[in-house]
Coordinates of N, CA and C in Angstrom, one line a residue:
M29 N 33.8 57.2 -13.6 CA 32.5 57.3 -13.0 C 31.4 57.0 -14.0
A30 N 30.4 56.2 -13.7 CA 29.4 55.9 -14.6 C 28.3 57.0 -14.7
A31 N 27.8 57.2 -15.9 CA 26.8 58.2 -16.1 C 25.4 57.5 -15.9
A32 N 24.5 58.2 -15.3 CA 23.2 57.7 -15.1 C 22.4 57.8 -16.4
I33 N 21.7 56.7 -16.7 CA 20.9 56.7 -17.9 C 19.4 56.9 -17.5
H34 N 18.8 58.0 -18.0 CA 17.4 58.3 -17.7 C 16.5 57.9 -18.8
T35 N 15.5 57.1 -18.5 CA 14.5 56.9 -19.6 C 13.7 58.1 -19.8
P36 N 13.6 58.6 -21.0 CA 12.8 59.8 -21.2 C 11.3 59.6 -20.9
S37 N 10.7 60.7 -20.3 CA 9.3 60.6 -20.1 C 8.7 61.8 -20.8
V38 N 7.4 61.6 -21.1 CA 6.6 62.6 -21.8 C 5.3 62.7 -21.1
E39 N 4.7 63.9 -21.2 CA 3.3 64.1 -20.7 C 2.5 64.3 -22.0
A40 N 1.4 63.5 -22.1 CA 0.6 63.5 -23.3 C -0.9 63.7 -23.0
A41 N -1.5 64.7 -23.6 CA -2.9 64.8 -23.6 C -3.5 64.1 -24.8
V42 N -4.3 63.0 -24.5 CA -4.7 62.1 -25.5 C -6.2 61.9 -25.4
T43 N -6.8 61.5 -26.6 CA -8.2 61.0 -26.6 C -8.1 59.5 -26.9
V44 N -8.7 58.7 -26.1 CA -8.6 57.3 -26.2 C -10.0 56.7 -26.3
R45 N -10.2 55.8 -27.3 CA -11.4 55.1 -27.4 C -11.3 53.8 -26.6
V46 N -12.2 53.6 -25.6 CA -12.2 52.4 -24.7 C -13.5 51.6 -25.0
S47 N -13.3 50.4 -25.4 CA -14.4 49.5 -25.7 C -15.3 49.3 -24.6
Q48 N -16.6 49.2 -24.8 CA -17.6 48.9 -23.8 C -17.3 47.6 -23.2
A49 N -16.7 46.7 -23.9 CA -16.4 45.3 -23.5 C -15.1 45.2 -22.7
A50 N -14.4 46.3 -22.6 CA -13.1 46.3 -21.9 C -13.2 45.9 -20.4
T51 N -12.3 45.2 -19.9 CA -12.3 44.8 -18.5 C -11.8 45.9 -17.6
G52 N -12.3 46.0 -16.4 CA -11.9 47.0 -15.5 C -12.6 48.3 -15.7
D53 N -12.1 49.4 -15.1 CA -12.7 50.7 -15.3 C -12.1 51.5 -16.5
L54 N -12.6 52.7 -16.7 CA -12.1 53.5 -17.8 C -10.6 53.8 -17.7
V55 N -10.1 54.0 -16.5 CA -8.7 54.3 -16.4 C -7.9 53.1 -16.8
A56 N -8.3 51.9 -16.4 CA -7.6 50.7 -16.8 C -7.7 50.4 -18.3
G57 N -8.9 50.7 -18.9 CA -9.1 50.6 -20.3 C -8.2 51.5 -21.1
A58 N -8.1 52.8 -20.7 CA -7.3 53.8 -21.4 C -5.8 53.4 -21.3
R59 N -5.4 53.0 -20.1 CA -4.0 52.6 -19.9 C -3.7 51.4 -20.8
A60 N -4.6 50.4 -20.9 CA -4.3 49.2 -21.7 C -4.2 49.6 -23.2
Q61 N -5.1 50.5 -23.6 CA -5.1 50.9 -25.0 C -3.8 51.6 -25.4
I62 N -3.3 52.5 -24.5 CA -2.0 53.2 -24.7 C -0.8 52.2 -24.7
E63 N -0.9 51.3 -23.7 CA 0.3 50.4 -23.5 C 0.4 49.3 -24.6
R64 N -0.7 49.3 -25.5 CA -0.6 48.4 -26.7 C 0.4 48.9 -27.7
I65 N 0.8 50.2 -27.5 CA 1.7 50.8 -28.5 C 3.2 50.5 -28.0
D66 N 3.9 49.9 -28.9 CA 5.3 49.5 -28.6 C 6.1 50.6 -28.1
G67 N 6.9 50.4 -27.1 CA 7.9 51.4 -26.6 C 7.3 52.4 -25.6
L68 N 6.0 52.3 -25.2 CA 5.5 53.2 -24.3 C 4.9 52.5 -23.1
R69 N 5.1 53.1 -21.9 CA 4.5 52.5 -20.7 C 3.9 53.7 -19.9
V70 N 2.7 53.5 -19.4 CA 2.0 54.5 -18.7 C 2.5 54.6 -17.2
E71 N 3.0 55.7 -16.8 CA 3.4 55.9 -15.4 C 2.2 56.4 -14.6
E72 N 1.6 57.4 -15.1 CA 0.4 58.0 -14.5 C -0.6 58.3 -15.5
I73 N -1.9 58.3 -15.1 CA -3.0 58.7 -16.1 C -4.1 59.3 -15.3
E74 N -4.6 60.4 -15.8 CA -5.7 61.1 -15.2 C -6.8 61.4 -16.2
I75 N -8.0 61.0 -15.9 CA -9.1 61.2 -16.8 C -9.6 62.7 -16.7
D76 N -9.7 63.4 -17.8 CA -10.2 64.7 -17.8 C -11.6 64.9 -18.3
G77 N -12.1 63.9 -19.1 CA -13.5 63.9 -19.6 C -13.8 62.6 -20.3
L78 N -15.1 62.5 -20.6 CA -15.5 61.3 -21.4 C -16.8 61.6 -22.1
R79 N -16.9 60.8 -23.2 CA -18.1 60.9 -24.0 C -18.6 59.4 -24.3
P80 N -19.7 59.0 -23.8 CA -20.2 57.6 -24.1 C -20.6 57.5 -25.5
G81 N -20.4 56.4 -26.1 CA -20.8 56.1 -27.5 C -21.5 54.8 -27.5
L82 N -21.9 54.4 -28.7 CA -22.6 53.1 -28.9 C -21.8 51.9 -28.5
N83 N -20.5 51.8 -29.1 CA -19.7 50.7 -28.9 C -18.4 51.0 -28.0
D84 N -18.2 52.2 -27.8 CA -17.0 52.6 -27.0 C -17.3 53.9 -26.2
T85 N -16.4 54.2 -25.3 CA -16.4 55.5 -24.6 C -15.1 56.2 -25.0
T86 N -15.3 57.5 -25.4 CA -14.2 58.3 -25.7 C -13.7 59.0 -24.4
V87 N -12.4 58.7 -24.1 CA -11.9 59.2 -22.8 C -10.8 60.2 -23.2
E88 N -10.9 61.4 -22.6 CA -9.9 62.4 -22.7 C -9.0 62.3 -21.4
A89 N -7.7 62.2 -21.6 CA -6.8 61.9 -20.5 C -5.5 62.6 -20.6
V90 N -4.8 62.8 -19.5 CA -3.5 63.3 -19.5 C -2.6 62.2 -18.9
A91 N -1.7 61.7 -19.6 CA -0.8 60.6 -19.2 C 0.6 60.9 -19.2
T92 N 1.3 60.5 -18.2 CA 2.8 60.5 -18.2 C 3.3 59.2 -18.6
L93 N 4.1 59.2 -19.7 CA 4.5 58.0 -20.4 C 6.0 57.8 -20.2
A94 N 6.5 56.6 -19.9 CA 7.9 56.3 -19.9 C 8.2 55.8 -21.4
V95 N 9.2 56.3 -21.9 CA 9.6 55.9 -23.3 C 10.7 55.0 -23.3
D96 N 10.5 53.8 -23.8 CA 11.6 52.8 -23.9 C 12.6 53.2 -25.0
E97 N 13.8 52.6 -25.0 CA 14.8 53.0 -26.0 C 14.3 52.6 -27.4
E98 N 13.4 51.6 -27.5 CA 12.9 51.3 -28.8 C 12.1 52.4 -29.5
A99 N 11.5 53.2 -28.7 CA 10.6 54.3 -29.2 C 11.4 55.4 -29.8
V100 N 12.6 55.6 -29.3 CA 13.5 56.6 -29.8 C 14.9 56.0 -29.9
S101 N 15.7 56.4 -30.9 CA 17.0 55.8 -31.1 C 17.9 56.3 -29.9
R102 N 19.0 55.6 -29.7 CA 19.9 56.0 -28.6 C 20.4 57.4 -28.8
A103 N 20.6 57.8 -30.1 CA 21.1 59.1 -30.4 C 20.1 60.2 -30.0
E104 N 18.8 59.8 -30.0 CA 17.8 60.8 -29.7 C 17.4 60.9 -28.2
V105 N 17.9 59.9 -27.4 CA 17.5 60.0 -26.0 C 18.1 61.2 -25.4
G106 N 19.2 61.7 -25.7 CA 19.8 62.9 -25.2 C 19.5 64.1 -26.1
A107 N 18.7 63.9 -27.1 CA 18.4 65.0 -28.0 C 17.5 66.1 -27.4
P108 N 17.3 67.2 -28.1 CA 16.4 68.3 -27.6 C 15.0 67.7 -27.3
E109 N 14.3 68.4 -26.4 CA 13.0 67.9 -26.0 C 12.1 67.6 -27.1
G110 N 12.1 68.5 -28.2 CA 11.1 68.3 -29.2 C 11.2 67.0 -30.0
V111 N 12.5 66.5 -30.1 CA 12.7 65.3 -30.9 C 12.0 64.1 -30.3
V112 N 12.2 63.9 -29.0 CA 11.6 62.7 -28.3 C 10.0 62.9 -28.3
A113 N 9.5 64.1 -28.1 CA 8.1 64.3 -28.1 C 7.5 64.1 -29.5
D114 N 8.2 64.5 -30.5 CA 7.7 64.2 -31.9 C 7.7 62.7 -32.2
R115 N 8.7 61.9 -31.7 CA 8.7 60.5 -32.0 C 7.5 59.8 -31.2
V116 N 7.3 60.3 -30.0 CA 6.2 59.7 -29.2 C 4.8 60.1 -29.8
R117 N 4.7 61.3 -30.3 CA 3.5 61.8 -30.9 C 3.2 60.9 -32.1
E118 N 4.2 60.6 -32.9 CA 4.0 59.7 -34.1 C 3.6 58.3 -33.7
R119 N 4.2 57.8 -32.7 CA 3.8 56.4 -32.2 C 2.3 56.4 -31.7
L120 N 2.0 57.5 -30.9 CA 0.6 57.5 -30.4 C -0.4 57.6 -31.6
A121 N -0.1 58.5 -32.6 CA -1.0 58.7 -33.7 C -1.1 57.4 -34.5
D122 N -0.1 56.6 -34.6 CA -0.2 55.3 -35.3 C -0.9 54.2 -34.5
G123 N -1.1 54.4 -33.2 CA -1.8 53.4 -32.4 C -3.3 53.4 -32.6
F124 N -3.9 52.3 -32.5 CA -5.3 52.2 -32.7 C -6.1 52.8 -31.6
G125 N -7.0 53.7 -31.8 CA -7.9 54.2 -30.8 C -7.3 55.3 -29.9
V126 N -6.1 55.8 -30.4 CA -5.4 56.8 -29.6 C -5.2 58.0 -30.5
D127 N -5.6 59.2 -30.0 CA -5.3 60.4 -30.8 C -4.6 61.4 -29.9
P128 N -3.3 61.7 -30.1 CA -2.6 62.6 -29.3 C -3.0 64.1 -29.6
E129 N -3.2 64.9 -28.6 CA -3.5 66.3 -28.8 C -2.3 67.1 -28.4
R130 N -1.5 66.7 -27.4 CA -0.4 67.5 -27.0 C 0.6 66.5 -26.4
V131 N 1.9 66.6 -26.8 CA 2.9 65.7 -26.2 C 4.1 66.6 -25.9
E132 N 4.6 66.6 -24.6 CA 5.7 67.4 -24.2 C 6.7 66.5 -23.4
R133 N 8.0 66.8 -23.5 CA 9.0 66.1 -22.7 C 8.9 66.5 -21.3
V134 N 9.1 65.6 -20.4 CA 9.1 65.9 -18.9 C 10.5 65.6 -18.4
D135 N 11.1 66.6 -17.7 CA 12.4 66.4 -17.2 C 12.4 65.3 -16.1
P136 N 13.5 64.4 -16.1 CA 13.6 63.4 -15.1 C 13.9 64.0 -13.7
P137 N 13.4 63.4 -12.6 CA 13.7 63.9 -11.3 C 15.2 63.9 -11.1
D138 N 15.7 64.8 -10.3 CA 17.2 64.8 -10.0 C 17.5 63.8 -8.9

């Protein structure tokens, strides 16, 4: 019998800088900025707050992210919750214009 492979998901509270020149609305701009980071795909995103600036708008959001196998090694996919969340936090922090505040693993649906 084959085992089901679940792509790990995380919920992240992030601050994202969205350029004034970005196409679409702030949700689309925040989604695009996060998805520029290799190995992450936004499943859902909700805006919690914003601060307009001269060249960009700072968006506070909570996003549910699907984590590709590239973002964590195969050995870590089944690892304790904290390991995957730590790897995603590192990737978010390395991404331009994205500041992670909280990252937690989300259990896959049964």
